[in-house]
Amino acid sequence: MIKKGLYAILGVLVLLSAIVVIRTLQFVPQQHASSQSTLLDVVPHGPTLSQHLSEAIQFQTISHDDAKQRDDESFHRFIAWLSTTYPAVHTELSVTPLNTFTLLFKWQGKNTQAPAVLFSAHYDVVPVNPGTQSNWQHPPFAGIVENGIIWGRGALDDKSAVVALMESVTLLLSKGYQPEQDTYIALTHDEEIGSREGAQAVTEYFRQQNVALAWSLDEGSFVLDGLVPGSDKRVASINVAEKGYLTVELVAKGEGGHSSMPPQDTAVSVLAEAIVNVKNAPVPGGLNGLGEQMYSNIAKHMNFGKRMLFANTWLFKPLIESSLSTSRAGNAMLRTTTAPTMLSGSVKANVLAQTATAKINFRVHPRDTVERVIDWVTRAIDDDRVTINTIRAFTPSSIANTQSEGFNNIASVTRDVHGDVIVTPGLTIAATDSRFYSEITDAYRFNPMTLTPEYLSGFHGTNERIDEKNMVDAVSFYTRLMMHK
Ligand SMILES: [Zn+2]
């Protein structure tokens, strides 16, 4: 009897193993044929690209949190520089200024009935972190070009895309090219402080003019080289959604007075308990939808062990989820993240606080809504001595279609330009202009340049830079995509 039972268990195990192995062996990447045959011969000129990006960097088009600090003169001068550097773009396309500093170019297509497309990039930059100027190998606004590398604030984010887009249109115009469908190019001026004027005005313009868009392409992820753990191959993450945003303020009240004879609970201790409760109750997440699609696309190129896990999520999902949740990047992909960021209490060490406040910042996963997160937090705190105020919130974007012609075109042009890369849909975990574009079209988020770990730290950080080869790649990419029907 026991023996029979053992055989039965053994039989089930053999069967399970067979299923796992078969599924793993079938879990391989799709083959992709090269897409292009009738393209114009467009050859970007590297040194010109470097020179133009260097010039663009020298305008201090800085977005400050305090809008009054903006140096409008720099923005005006940058716009004037665009028109003298790219005269053909300004004469052969129509230009509509929106909210003074955002420019919307329209390139008339041959077929005005076809849905239009939008390319977008922002030319505002973040300030240099105070006290870090001297850590820069080259001054952040000098636009130094050295050994094929262009240095300065905006080199990656996002003046390189601005310059590459302008160069691409210029090159195509010089060949007498006219796009099939209306092609718009938006250059926005306030992405770094929440896109309240630029991208929002662009979106409103399309609504008012009844312009139907097939898709939009704006900044997002890059071709990631050495940045995806476990993947030797470069990963081109074409992001199709972005997270929402929520900041709540927790307020706890208490008796004030001298700290020599405190009550059992003070405003500070009540608040501290609330923060710990929120921290200990992460918003539920998991490997499904977009995250699952992304990780399985990448895993198909990995070793047998990793492929086995992702080919058999029916069995290994809990294991994968708990492993991903321990890494910061993995956790951010899987769920709404929780980050307590600001605290205040009494102004003096020996005075009890009458009010203690904390701010917690959440990045809301597309599977959640802002309301659900607030509800979750309220239940986690479960203390009516703590008031929860919403300070700033916006919902996660919709998810753009990954089966569309637009997505497929972007993917195939990426392969044409960058060669043997894994192309996958991904999720942007910060906020970009695309959160407005996604209200009216399939918004894709991708910079067609390669990003390595050594360049990554330049992002909003020190020694931001890009190499000339990347600028050439970006122009090859944009020109090819603009020529796609
Ligand atoms: Zn940016």
CSV table of C-alpha atoms and ligand atoms in Angstrom, one decimal:
chain,number,residue,atom,x,y,z
A,1,MET,CA,0.0,0.0,0.0
A,2,ILE,CA,2.7,2.4,1.0
A,3,LYS,CA,4.8,1.4,-2.0
A,4,LYS,CA,1.8,2.1,-4.3
A,5,GLY,CA,1.5,5.5,-2.7
A,6,LEU,CA,5.2,6.2,-3.2
A,7,TYR,CA,5.0,5.2,-6.9
A,8,ALA,CA,2.0,7.5,-7.3
A,9,ILE,CA,3.9,10.4,-5.8
A,10,LEU,CA,6.9,9.6,-7.9
A,11,GLY,CA,4.8,9.5,-11.0
A,12,VAL,CA,3.3,12.9,-10.3
A,13,LEU,CA,6.8,14.3,-9.7
A,14,VAL,CA,8.1,12.9,-13.0
A,15,LEU,CA,5.1,14.3,-14.8
A,16,LEU,CA,5.6,17.7,-13.2
A,17,SER,CA,9.3,17.7,-14.0
A,18,ALA,CA,8.5,16.8,-17.6
A,19,ILE,CA,6.0,19.7,-17.9
A,20,VAL,CA,8.5,22.1,-16.4
A,21,VAL,CA,11.3,21.0,-18.7
A,22,ILE,CA,9.2,21.0,-21.9
A,23,ARG,CA,7.8,24.4,-21.1
A,24,THR,CA,11.3,25.7,-20.5
A,25,LEU,CA,12.6,24.3,-23.8
A,26,GLN,CA,9.8,26.0,-25.6
A,27,PHE,CA,10.4,29.3,-23.8
A,28,VAL,CA,12.7,30.9,-26.4
A,29,PRO,CA,12.8,34.3,-28.1
A,30,GLN,CA,10.9,34.9,-31.3
A,31,GLN,CA,13.0,35.4,-34.5
A,32,HIS,CA,12.7,38.8,-36.1
A,33,ALA,CA,13.4,39.6,-39.7
A,34,SER,CA,15.0,42.9,-40.7
A,35,SER,CA,12.2,45.2,-41.7
A,36,GLN,CA,13.6,47.8,-44.0
A,37,SER,CA,14.3,47.8,-47.7
A,38,THR,CA,13.4,51.1,-49.3
A,39,LEU,CA,14.9,53.7,-47.0
A,40,LEU,CA,16.5,56.9,-48.0
A,41,ASP,CA,20.2,56.8,-47.5
A,42,VAL,CA,20.6,59.1,-44.5
A,43,VAL,CA,24.0,59.4,-42.9
A,44,PRO,CA,24.1,61.4,-39.7
A,45,HIS,CA,27.3,63.5,-39.3
A,46,GLY,CA,28.7,62.8,-35.8
A,47,PRO,CA,30.8,66.0,-35.3
A,48,THR,CA,27.9,68.2,-36.3
A,49,LEU,CA,25.7,66.4,-33.8
A,50,SER,CA,28.2,66.8,-31.1
A,51,GLN,CA,28.7,70.5,-31.9
A,52,HIS,CA,24.9,71.2,-31.8
A,53,LEU,CA,24.4,69.3,-28.6
A,54,SER,CA,27.3,71.2,-27.0
A,55,GLU,CA,25.7,74.5,-28.0
A,56,ALA,CA,22.2,73.4,-26.7
A,57,ILE,CA,23.7,72.4,-23.3
A,58,GLN,CA,25.1,75.9,-22.9
A,59,PHE,CA,21.7,77.5,-22.5
A,60,GLN,CA,20.7,77.3,-18.8
A,61,THR,CA,17.1,76.3,-19.4
A,62,ILE,CA,16.7,75.1,-15.8
A,63,SER,CA,13.4,74.2,-14.3
A,64,HIS,CA,13.3,75.2,-10.6
A,65,ASP,CA,10.6,73.9,-8.2
A,66,ASP,CA,10.0,77.6,-7.5
A,67,ALA,CA,8.7,78.7,-10.9
A,68,LYS,CA,9.7,82.3,-10.1
A,69,GLN,CA,13.4,81.4,-10.3
A,70,ARG,CA,13.1,80.5,-14.0
A,71,ASP,CA,15.4,82.5,-16.2
A,72,ASP,CA,13.1,83.3,-19.1
A,73,GLU,CA,15.9,84.9,-21.0
A,74,SER,CA,17.7,81.5,-21.4
A,75,PHE,CA,14.5,79.9,-22.7
A,76,HIS,CA,14.0,82.7,-25.3
A,77,ARG,CA,17.6,82.4,-26.3
A,78,PHE,CA,17.4,78.7,-26.7
A,79,ILE,CA,14.3,79.0,-28.9
A,80,ALA,CA,16.1,81.6,-31.0
A,81,TRP,CA,19.1,79.2,-31.3
A,82,LEU,CA,16.8,76.5,-32.6
A,83,SER,CA,15.6,78.7,-35.4
A,84,THR,CA,19.0,79.7,-36.5
A,85,THR,CA,20.5,76.2,-36.2
A,86,TYR,CA,17.6,74.4,-37.9
A,87,PRO,CA,16.2,76.9,-40.4
A,88,ALA,CA,14.7,74.3,-42.7
A,89,VAL,CA,12.6,72.8,-39.9
A,90,HIS,CA,11.3,76.3,-39.1
A,91,THR,CA,10.4,77.2,-42.7
A,92,GLU,CA,9.2,73.9,-44.1
A,93,LEU,CA,7.2,72.9,-41.0
A,94,SER,CA,4.6,75.1,-39.3
A,95,VAL,CA,5.5,76.1,-35.7
A,96,THR,CA,2.9,76.8,-33.0
A,97,PRO,CA,4.2,78.2,-29.7
A,98,LEU,CA,2.2,77.0,-26.8
A,99,ASN,CA,2.4,78.6,-23.4
A,100,THR,CA,5.3,80.8,-24.7
A,101,PHE,CA,8.1,78.2,-24.4
A,102,THR,CA,6.8,75.0,-25.8
A,103,LEU,CA,7.0,74.5,-29.5
A,104,LEU,CA,4.8,72.3,-31.6
A,105,PHE,CA,6.1,71.7,-35.2
A,106,LYS,CA,3.7,70.2,-37.8
A,107,TRP,CA,5.2,68.4,-40.8
A,108,GLN,CA,2.4,68.0,-43.3
A,109,GLY,CA,2.1,64.4,-44.6
A,110,LYS,CA,1.1,63.1,-48.0
A,111,ASN,CA,-1.9,61.5,-46.6
A,112,THR,CA,-3.8,63.9,-44.4
A,113,GLN,CA,-6.4,61.3,-43.6
A,114,ALA,CA,-4.0,59.0,-41.9
A,115,PRO,CA,-3.7,59.3,-38.1
A,116,ALA,CA,-0.8,61.6,-37.2
A,117,VAL,CA,2.2,60.7,-35.1
A,118,LEU,CA,3.9,62.8,-32.4
A,119,PHE,CA,7.6,62.8,-31.4
A,120,SER,CA,8.3,64.7,-28.2
A,121,ALA,CA,11.3,65.8,-26.1
A,122,HIS,CA,11.9,68.3,-23.4
A,123,TYR,CA,14.6,70.9,-23.3
A,124,ASP,CA,14.3,72.0,-19.7
A,125,VAL,CA,16.9,70.5,-17.3
A,126,VAL,CA,17.2,69.9,-13.6
A,127,PRO,CA,19.5,72.2,-11.6
A,128,VAL,CA,22.9,71.1,-10.5
A,129,ASN,CA,22.6,69.8,-6.9
A,130,PRO,CA,24.0,72.6,-4.7
A,131,GLY,CA,27.5,71.8,-3.5
A,132,THR,CA,28.3,69.3,-6.3
A,133,GLN,CA,29.5,71.7,-9.0
A,134,SER,CA,33.1,71.0,-8.2
A,135,ASN,CA,32.6,67.2,-8.6
A,136,TRP,CA,31.9,67.7,-12.3
A,137,GLN,CA,34.8,66.7,-14.5
A,138,HIS,CA,33.7,69.5,-16.9
A,139,PRO,CA,31.5,72.4,-15.9
A,140,PRO,CA,27.8,71.4,-16.3
A,141,PHE,CA,26.9,74.2,-18.7
A,142,ALA,CA,30.1,74.6,-20.7
A,143,GLY,CA,29.2,72.0,-23.3
A,144,ILE,CA,32.7,70.5,-23.4
A,145,VAL,CA,33.3,67.9,-26.2
A,146,GLU,CA,36.3,65.7,-25.5
A,147,ASN,CA,37.2,62.4,-27.1
A,148,GLY,CA,33.8,62.0,-28.7
A,149,ILE,CA,31.9,62.6,-25.4
A,150,ILE,CA,29.6,65.6,-24.9
A,151,TRP,CA,29.5,66.8,-21.3
A,152,GLY,CA,26.9,68.7,-19.4
A,153,ARG,CA,23.4,69.0,-17.9
A,154,GLY,CA,20.8,67.7,-20.5
A,155,ALA,CA,23.3,65.6,-22.4
A,156,LEU,CA,21.1,62.5,-21.5
A,157,ASP,CA,18.0,64.1,-20.2
A,158,ASP,CA,16.7,65.3,-22.7
A,159,LYS,CA,18.5,67.8,-24.9
A,160,SER,CA,20.1,64.9,-26.8
A,161,ALA,CA,16.7,63.8,-28.0
A,162,VAL,CA,15.8,67.4,-28.8
A,163,VAL,CA,18.9,67.8,-31.0
A,164,ALA,CA,18.5,64.4,-32.6
A,165,LEU,CA,14.9,65.1,-33.6
A,166,MET,CA,15.8,68.5,-35.1
A,167,GLU,CA,18.8,66.9,-37.0
A,168,SER,CA,16.6,64.1,-38.2
A,169,VAL,CA,14.0,66.3,-39.8
A,170,THR,CA,16.7,68.5,-41.2
A,171,LEU,CA,18.4,65.5,-42.9
A,172,LEU,CA,15.1,64.2,-44.3
A,173,LEU,CA,14.1,67.6,-45.6
A,174,SER,CA,17.5,67.9,-47.3
A,175,LYS,CA,16.6,64.7,-49.2
A,176,GLY,CA,13.3,66.1,-50.2
A,177,TYR,CA,11.5,63.7,-48.0
A,178,GLN,CA,7.8,64.1,-47.0
A,179,PRO,CA,6.3,61.8,-44.5
A,180,GLU,CA,3.3,59.7,-45.3
A,181,GLN,CA,1.2,61.0,-42.3
A,182,ASP,CA,1.2,64.3,-40.5
A,183,THR,CA,4.2,64.2,-38.2
A,184,TYR,CA,4.3,66.5,-35.1
A,185,ILE,CA,7.4,67.3,-33.0
A,186,ALA,CA,6.8,68.8,-29.6
A,187,LEU,CA,9.7,70.4,-27.7
A,188,THR,CA,8.5,71.1,-24.2
A,189,HIS,CA,9.9,73.3,-21.5
A,190,ASP,CA,8.7,72.2,-18.0
A,191,GLU,CA,8.9,68.4,-17.9
A,192,GLU,CA,11.1,68.4,-14.9
A,193,ILE,CA,8.6,70.3,-12.8
A,194,GLY,CA,5.5,68.2,-13.7
A,195,SER,CA,4.6,69.2,-17.3
A,196,ARG,CA,1.8,71.5,-16.1
A,197,GLU,CA,2.2,73.9,-19.0
A,198,GLY,CA,4.0,72.2,-21.9
A,199,ALA,CA,2.8,68.7,-22.6
A,200,GLN,CA,-0.6,69.5,-21.1
A,201,ALA,CA,-1.0,72.3,-23.7
A,202,VAL,CA,0.2,70.1,-26.5
A,203,THR,CA,-2.4,67.5,-25.5
A,204,GLU,CA,-5.1,70.2,-25.2
A,205,TYR,CA,-4.1,71.5,-28.7
A,206,PHE,CA,-4.7,68.1,-30.3
A,207,ARG,CA,-8.0,67.8,-28.6
A,208,GLN,CA,-9.2,71.2,-29.7
A,209,GLN,CA,-7.9,70.7,-33.3
A,210,ASN,CA,-9.4,67.2,-33.4
A,211,VAL,CA,-6.1,65.7,-34.4
A,212,ALA,CA,-6.2,61.9,-34.3
A,213,LEU,CA,-2.8,60.4,-33.3
A,214,ALA,CA,-1.7,56.9,-34.0
A,215,TRP,CA,0.9,57.1,-31.3
A,216,SER,CA,3.4,59.4,-29.5
A,217,LEU,CA,7.1,58.7,-28.7
A,218,ASP,CA,8.8,60.6,-25.9
A,219,GLU,CA,11.6,60.0,-23.4
A,220,GLY,CA,11.5,56.9,-21.2
A,221,SER,CA,13.8,54.1,-21.0
A,222,PHE,CA,17.0,53.5,-23.1
A,223,VAL,CA,18.8,50.6,-24.6
A,224,LEU,CA,20.1,49.2,-21.3
A,225,ASP,CA,23.6,47.8,-21.4
A,226,GLY,CA,24.7,46.0,-18.2
A,227,LEU,CA,21.8,47.4,-16.3
A,228,VAL,CA,19.4,44.5,-16.2
A,229,PRO,CA,20.6,42.0,-13.6
A,230,GLY,CA,21.1,38.5,-15.1
A,231,SER,CA,21.0,39.7,-18.7
A,232,ASP,CA,24.2,39.7,-20.8
A,233,LYS,CA,22.2,41.1,-23.7
A,234,ARG,CA,21.3,44.7,-24.0
A,235,VAL,CA,17.6,45.4,-23.3
A,236,ALA,CA,15.6,48.0,-25.2
A,237,SER,CA,12.7,48.8,-22.8
A,238,ILE,CA,10.0,50.6,-24.8
A,239,ASN,CA,7.9,51.7,-21.9
A,240,VAL,CA,4.2,51.7,-22.5
A,241,ALA,CA,2.9,53.0,-19.1
A,242,GLU,CA,4.0,55.1,-16.2
A,243,LYS,CA,3.3,55.1,-12.6
A,244,GLY,CA,1.0,57.5,-10.8
A,245,TYR,CA,2.0,59.7,-7.9
A,246,LEU,CA,0.7,60.3,-4.4
A,247,THR,CA,2.1,62.2,-1.5
A,248,VAL,CA,0.1,62.1,1.8
A,249,GLU,CA,0.7,64.0,4.9
A,250,LEU,CA,0.2,62.3,8.2
A,251,VAL,CA,-0.7,64.6,11.1
A,252,ALA,CA,-0.7,63.5,14.7
A,253,LYS,CA,-1.8,65.9,17.5
A,254,GLY,CA,-0.8,65.8,21.1
A,255,GLU,CA,-0.6,67.8,24.3
A,256,GLY,CA,2.2,70.3,24.3
A,257,GLY,CA,4.2,71.3,27.3
A,258,HIS,CA,7.5,70.5,29.0
A,259,SER,CA,9.1,67.1,28.2
A,260,SER,CA,10.0,66.4,31.8
A,261,MET,CA,6.6,64.9,32.5
A,262,PRO,CA,5.3,63.4,29.3
A,263,PRO,CA,2.1,61.5,28.7
A,264,GLN,CA,2.2,57.9,27.6
A,265,ASP,CA,1.7,58.8,24.0
A,266,THR,CA,3.0,62.0,22.4
A,267,ALA,CA,2.3,63.4,18.9
A,268,VAL,CA,5.7,62.1,17.8
A,269,SER,CA,5.3,58.6,19.1
A,270,VAL,CA,1.8,58.3,17.6
A,271,LEU,CA,3.2,59.5,14.3
A,272,ALA,CA,6.2,57.2,14.5
A,273,GLU,CA,3.9,54.2,15.1
A,274,ALA,CA,1.8,55.2,12.1
A,275,ILE,CA,4.8,55.4,9.8
A,276,VAL,CA,6.0,52.0,11.0
A,277,ASN,CA,2.6,50.5,10.3
A,278,VAL,CA,2.6,51.9,6.8
A,279,LYS,CA,6.1,50.6,6.2
A,280,ASN,CA,5.2,47.2,7.4
A,281,ALA,CA,2.2,46.9,5.1
A,282,PRO,CA,3.5,47.3,1.6
A,283,VAL,CA,0.8,47.9,-1.0
A,284,PRO,CA,0.1,44.4,-2.5
A,285,GLY,CA,1.7,43.8,-5.9
A,286,GLY,CA,2.7,40.9,-7.9
A,287,LEU,CA,4.1,39.5,-11.2
A,288,ASN,CA,1.3,40.0,-13.7
A,289,GLY,CA,0.4,42.1,-16.7
A,290,LEU,CA,3.1,44.4,-17.9
A,291,GLY,CA,5.7,43.4,-15.3
A,292,GLU,CA,5.3,39.7,-16.2
A,293,GLN,CA,5.5,40.5,-19.9
A,294,MET,CA,8.7,42.4,-19.4
A,295,TYR,CA,10.4,39.9,-17.2
A,296,SER,CA,9.5,36.9,-19.4
A,297,ASN,CA,10.7,38.7,-22.5
A,298,ILE,CA,14.1,39.1,-20.9
A,299,ALA,CA,14.2,35.7,-19.2
A,300,LYS,CA,13.8,34.0,-22.6
A,301,HIS,CA,17.4,35.0,-23.3
A,302,MET,CA,18.8,33.8,-20.0
A,303,ASN,CA,20.2,30.6,-18.8
A,304,PHE,CA,18.2,27.4,-18.4
A,305,GLY,CA,17.5,27.9,-14.7
A,306,LYS,CA,16.1,31.4,-15.1
A,307,ARG,CA,14.1,30.3,-18.2
A,308,MET,CA,12.7,27.4,-16.2
A,309,LEU,CA,11.4,29.8,-13.5
A,310,PHE,CA,9.7,32.2,-15.9
A,311,ALA,CA,8.4,29.5,-18.3
A,312,ASN,CA,6.6,28.0,-15.3
A,313,THR,CA,5.1,30.9,-13.5
A,314,TRP,CA,2.1,28.6,-12.7
A,315,LEU,CA,4.5,26.9,-10.3
A,316,PHE,CA,7.3,29.3,-9.4
A,317,LYS,CA,5.5,32.7,-9.3
A,318,PRO,CA,5.6,33.1,-5.5
A,319,LEU,CA,9.4,32.3,-5.6
A,320,ILE,CA,10.0,34.9,-8.4
A,321,GLU,CA,7.9,37.5,-6.7
A,322,SER,CA,9.6,37.2,-3.4
A,323,SER,CA,13.0,37.3,-5.0
A,324,LEU,CA,12.1,40.4,-7.2
A,325,SER,CA,10.6,42.2,-4.2
A,326,THR,CA,14.0,42.2,-2.4
A,327,SER,CA,15.6,44.4,-5.1
A,328,ARG,CA,14.7,48.0,-5.3
A,329,ALA,CA,14.2,47.9,-9.1
A,330,GLY,CA,12.2,44.7,-9.0
A,331,ASN,CA,10.0,45.9,-6.2
A,332,ALA,CA,9.2,49.1,-8.0
A,333,MET,CA,8.1,47.1,-11.1
A,334,LEU,CA,5.9,44.8,-9.0
A,335,ARG,CA,4.0,47.2,-6.8
A,336,THR,CA,3.1,50.7,-5.6
A,337,THR,CA,6.2,51.8,-3.6
A,338,THR,CA,6.1,53.5,-0.2
A,339,ALA,CA,8.7,56.1,0.8
A,340,PRO,CA,8.5,58.2,4.0
A,341,THR,CA,10.4,61.3,3.1
A,342,MET,CA,9.7,64.3,5.4
A,343,LEU,CA,9.3,64.6,9.2
A,344,SER,CA,8.7,67.4,11.6
A,345,GLY,CA,7.8,67.7,15.3
A,346,SER,CA,8.7,70.0,18.0
A,347,VAL,CA,11.1,72.9,17.4
A,348,LYS,CA,13.0,72.3,20.7
A,349,ALA,CA,14.4,69.1,22.3
A,350,ASN,CA,12.7,69.7,25.6
A,351,VAL,CA,9.3,70.8,24.3
A,352,LEU,CA,6.5,68.3,23.5
A,353,ALA,CA,5.2,68.6,20.0
A,354,GLN,CA,1.6,69.7,19.7
A,355,THR,CA,1.6,68.6,16.1
A,356,ALA,CA,3.9,66.1,14.4
A,357,THR,CA,3.8,65.6,10.6
A,358,ALA,CA,5.3,63.3,8.1
A,359,LYS,CA,5.1,63.0,4.3
A,360,ILE,CA,5.0,59.7,2.5
A,361,ASN,CA,5.5,59.5,-1.2
A,362,PHE,CA,3.9,56.6,-3.2
A,363,ARG,CA,4.5,55.8,-6.8
A,364,VAL,CA,1.3,54.2,-7.8
A,365,HIS,CA,1.4,51.1,-10.0
A,366,PRO,CA,-0.9,50.9,-13.0
A,367,ARG,CA,-2.8,48.1,-11.3
A,368,ASP,CA,-3.8,50.5,-8.4
A,369,THR,CA,-5.7,53.7,-8.1
A,370,VAL,CA,-4.8,56.7,-5.9
A,371,GLU,CA,-8.1,56.1,-3.9
A,372,ARG,CA,-7.2,52.4,-3.3
A,373,VAL,CA,-3.8,53.4,-2.0
A,374,ILE,CA,-5.2,56.0,0.4
A,375,ASP,CA,-7.7,53.4,1.6
A,376,TRP,CA,-4.9,50.9,2.1
A,377,VAL,CA,-2.8,53.3,4.1
A,378,THR,CA,-5.8,54.4,6.2
A,379,ARG,CA,-6.4,50.8,7.2
A,380,ALA,CA,-2.7,50.1,7.8
A,381,ILE,CA,-2.6,53.1,10.2
A,382,ASP,CA,-5.9,52.3,11.8
A,383,ASP,CA,-5.6,55.1,14.4
A,384,ASP,CA,-8.0,58.0,14.5
A,385,ARG,CA,-5.4,60.2,16.2
A,386,VAL,CA,-3.7,60.4,12.9
A,387,THR,CA,-5.2,62.6,10.1
A,388,ILE,CA,-4.3,61.7,6.5
A,389,ASN,CA,-4.2,64.6,4.0
A,390,THR,CA,-3.6,64.2,0.3
A,391,ILE,CA,-0.9,66.7,-0.8
A,392,ARG,CA,-0.5,65.8,-4.4
A,393,ALA,CA,-1.8,63.0,-6.5
A,394,PHE,CA,-2.2,61.8,-10.1
A,395,THR,CA,-3.4,58.5,-11.4
A,396,PRO,CA,-1.2,56.0,-13.2
A,397,SER,CA,-1.3,56.3,-17.0
A,398,SER,CA,-3.2,53.9,-19.2
A,399,ILE,CA,-1.1,51.1,-20.8
A,400,ALA,CA,-0.3,51.6,-24.5
A,401,ASN,CA,-1.0,48.8,-26.9
A,402,THR,CA,2.0,46.5,-27.4
A,403,GLN,CA,0.4,44.8,-30.4
A,404,SER,CA,0.0,47.9,-32.4
A,405,GLU,CA,1.7,48.8,-35.7
A,406,GLY,CA,3.3,51.8,-33.9
A,407,PHE,CA,4.9,49.5,-31.2
A,408,ASN,CA,6.0,47.1,-33.9
A,409,ASN,CA,7.6,49.8,-35.9
A,410,ILE,CA,9.5,51.2,-32.9
A,411,ALA,CA,10.6,47.7,-32.0
A,412,SER,CA,11.9,46.8,-35.5
A,413,VAL,CA,13.7,50.1,-36.0
A,414,THR,CA,15.3,49.6,-32.6
A,415,ARG,CA,16.6,46.2,-33.9
A,416,ASP,CA,17.7,47.7,-37.2
A,417,VAL,CA,19.8,50.4,-35.5
A,418,HIS,CA,21.0,48.6,-32.3
A,419,GLY,CA,21.4,45.1,-33.6
A,420,ASP,CA,21.0,42.1,-31.3
A,421,VAL,CA,19.0,43.6,-28.4
A,422,ILE,CA,16.0,42.3,-26.4
A,423,VAL,CA,13.1,44.5,-27.2
A,424,THR,CA,10.4,44.5,-24.5
A,425,PRO,CA,7.5,46.7,-23.3
A,426,GLY,CA,8.3,48.2,-19.9
A,427,LEU,CA,7.1,50.5,-17.2
A,428,THR,CA,8.3,54.0,-16.4
A,429,ILE,CA,8.5,54.4,-12.7
A,430,ALA,CA,8.8,58.2,-12.7
A,431,ALA,CA,6.5,60.8,-14.2
A,432,THR,CA,7.0,62.2,-17.7
A,433,ASP,CA,5.3,64.4,-20.3
A,434,SER,CA,3.7,61.1,-21.7
A,435,ARG,CA,1.3,61.0,-18.9
A,436,PHE,CA,-0.6,63.7,-20.7
A,437,TYR,CA,-0.1,62.2,-24.2
A,438,SER,CA,-1.4,58.8,-22.9
A,439,GLU,CA,-4.8,60.5,-22.4
A,440,ILE,CA,-5.2,60.8,-26.2
A,441,THR,CA,-3.1,58.1,-27.8
A,442,ASP,CA,-0.8,55.1,-27.4
A,443,ALA,CA,2.1,56.8,-25.7
A,444,TYR,CA,5.5,55.0,-26.0
A,445,ARG,CA,8.5,56.1,-23.9
A,446,PHE,CA,12.0,55.3,-25.2
A,447,ASN,CA,15.2,57.1,-25.9
A,448,PRO,CA,17.1,55.4,-28.7
A,449,MET,CA,20.5,55.7,-27.1
A,450,THR,CA,22.5,53.1,-25.1
A,451,LEU,CA,22.8,53.6,-21.4
A,452,THR,CA,25.6,51.9,-19.3
A,453,PRO,CA,26.1,51.9,-15.6
A,454,GLU,CA,28.8,54.5,-15.7
A,455,TYR,CA,26.6,57.0,-17.6
A,456,LEU,CA,23.5,56.2,-15.5
A,457,SER,CA,24.7,58.3,-12.5
A,458,GLY,CA,24.7,61.4,-14.7
A,459,PHE,CA,20.9,61.3,-14.7
A,460,HIS,CA,19.8,64.3,-12.5
A,461,GLY,CA,23.3,63.8,-11.0
A,462,THR,CA,26.9,64.6,-11.6
A,463,ASN,CA,28.9,64.3,-14.8
A,464,GLU,CA,26.0,63.9,-17.1
A,465,ARG,CA,27.3,63.1,-20.6
A,466,ILE,CA,26.7,61.1,-23.8
A,467,ASP,CA,28.9,59.9,-26.6
A,468,GLU,CA,28.8,60.9,-30.2
A,469,LYS,CA,28.0,57.3,-31.3
A,470,ASN,CA,24.8,57.5,-29.4
A,471,MET,CA,23.8,60.7,-31.1
A,472,VAL,CA,24.4,59.1,-34.5
A,473,ASP,CA,22.3,56.1,-33.4
A,474,ALA,CA,19.5,58.4,-32.2
A,475,VAL,CA,19.4,60.2,-35.6
A,476,SER,CA,19.5,56.9,-37.5
A,477,PHE,CA,16.6,55.7,-35.3
A,478,TYR,CA,14.4,58.8,-35.6
A,479,THR,CA,14.9,59.2,-39.4
A,480,ARG,CA,14.1,55.5,-39.9
A,481,LEU,CA,11.0,55.7,-37.7
A,482,MET,CA,9.9,58.9,-39.5
A,483,MET,CA,10.2,57.1,-42.8
A,484,HIS,CA,8.1,54.2,-41.6
A,485,LYS,CA,4.6,54.2,-43.1
B,1,ZN,ZN,13.6,63.8,-18.9
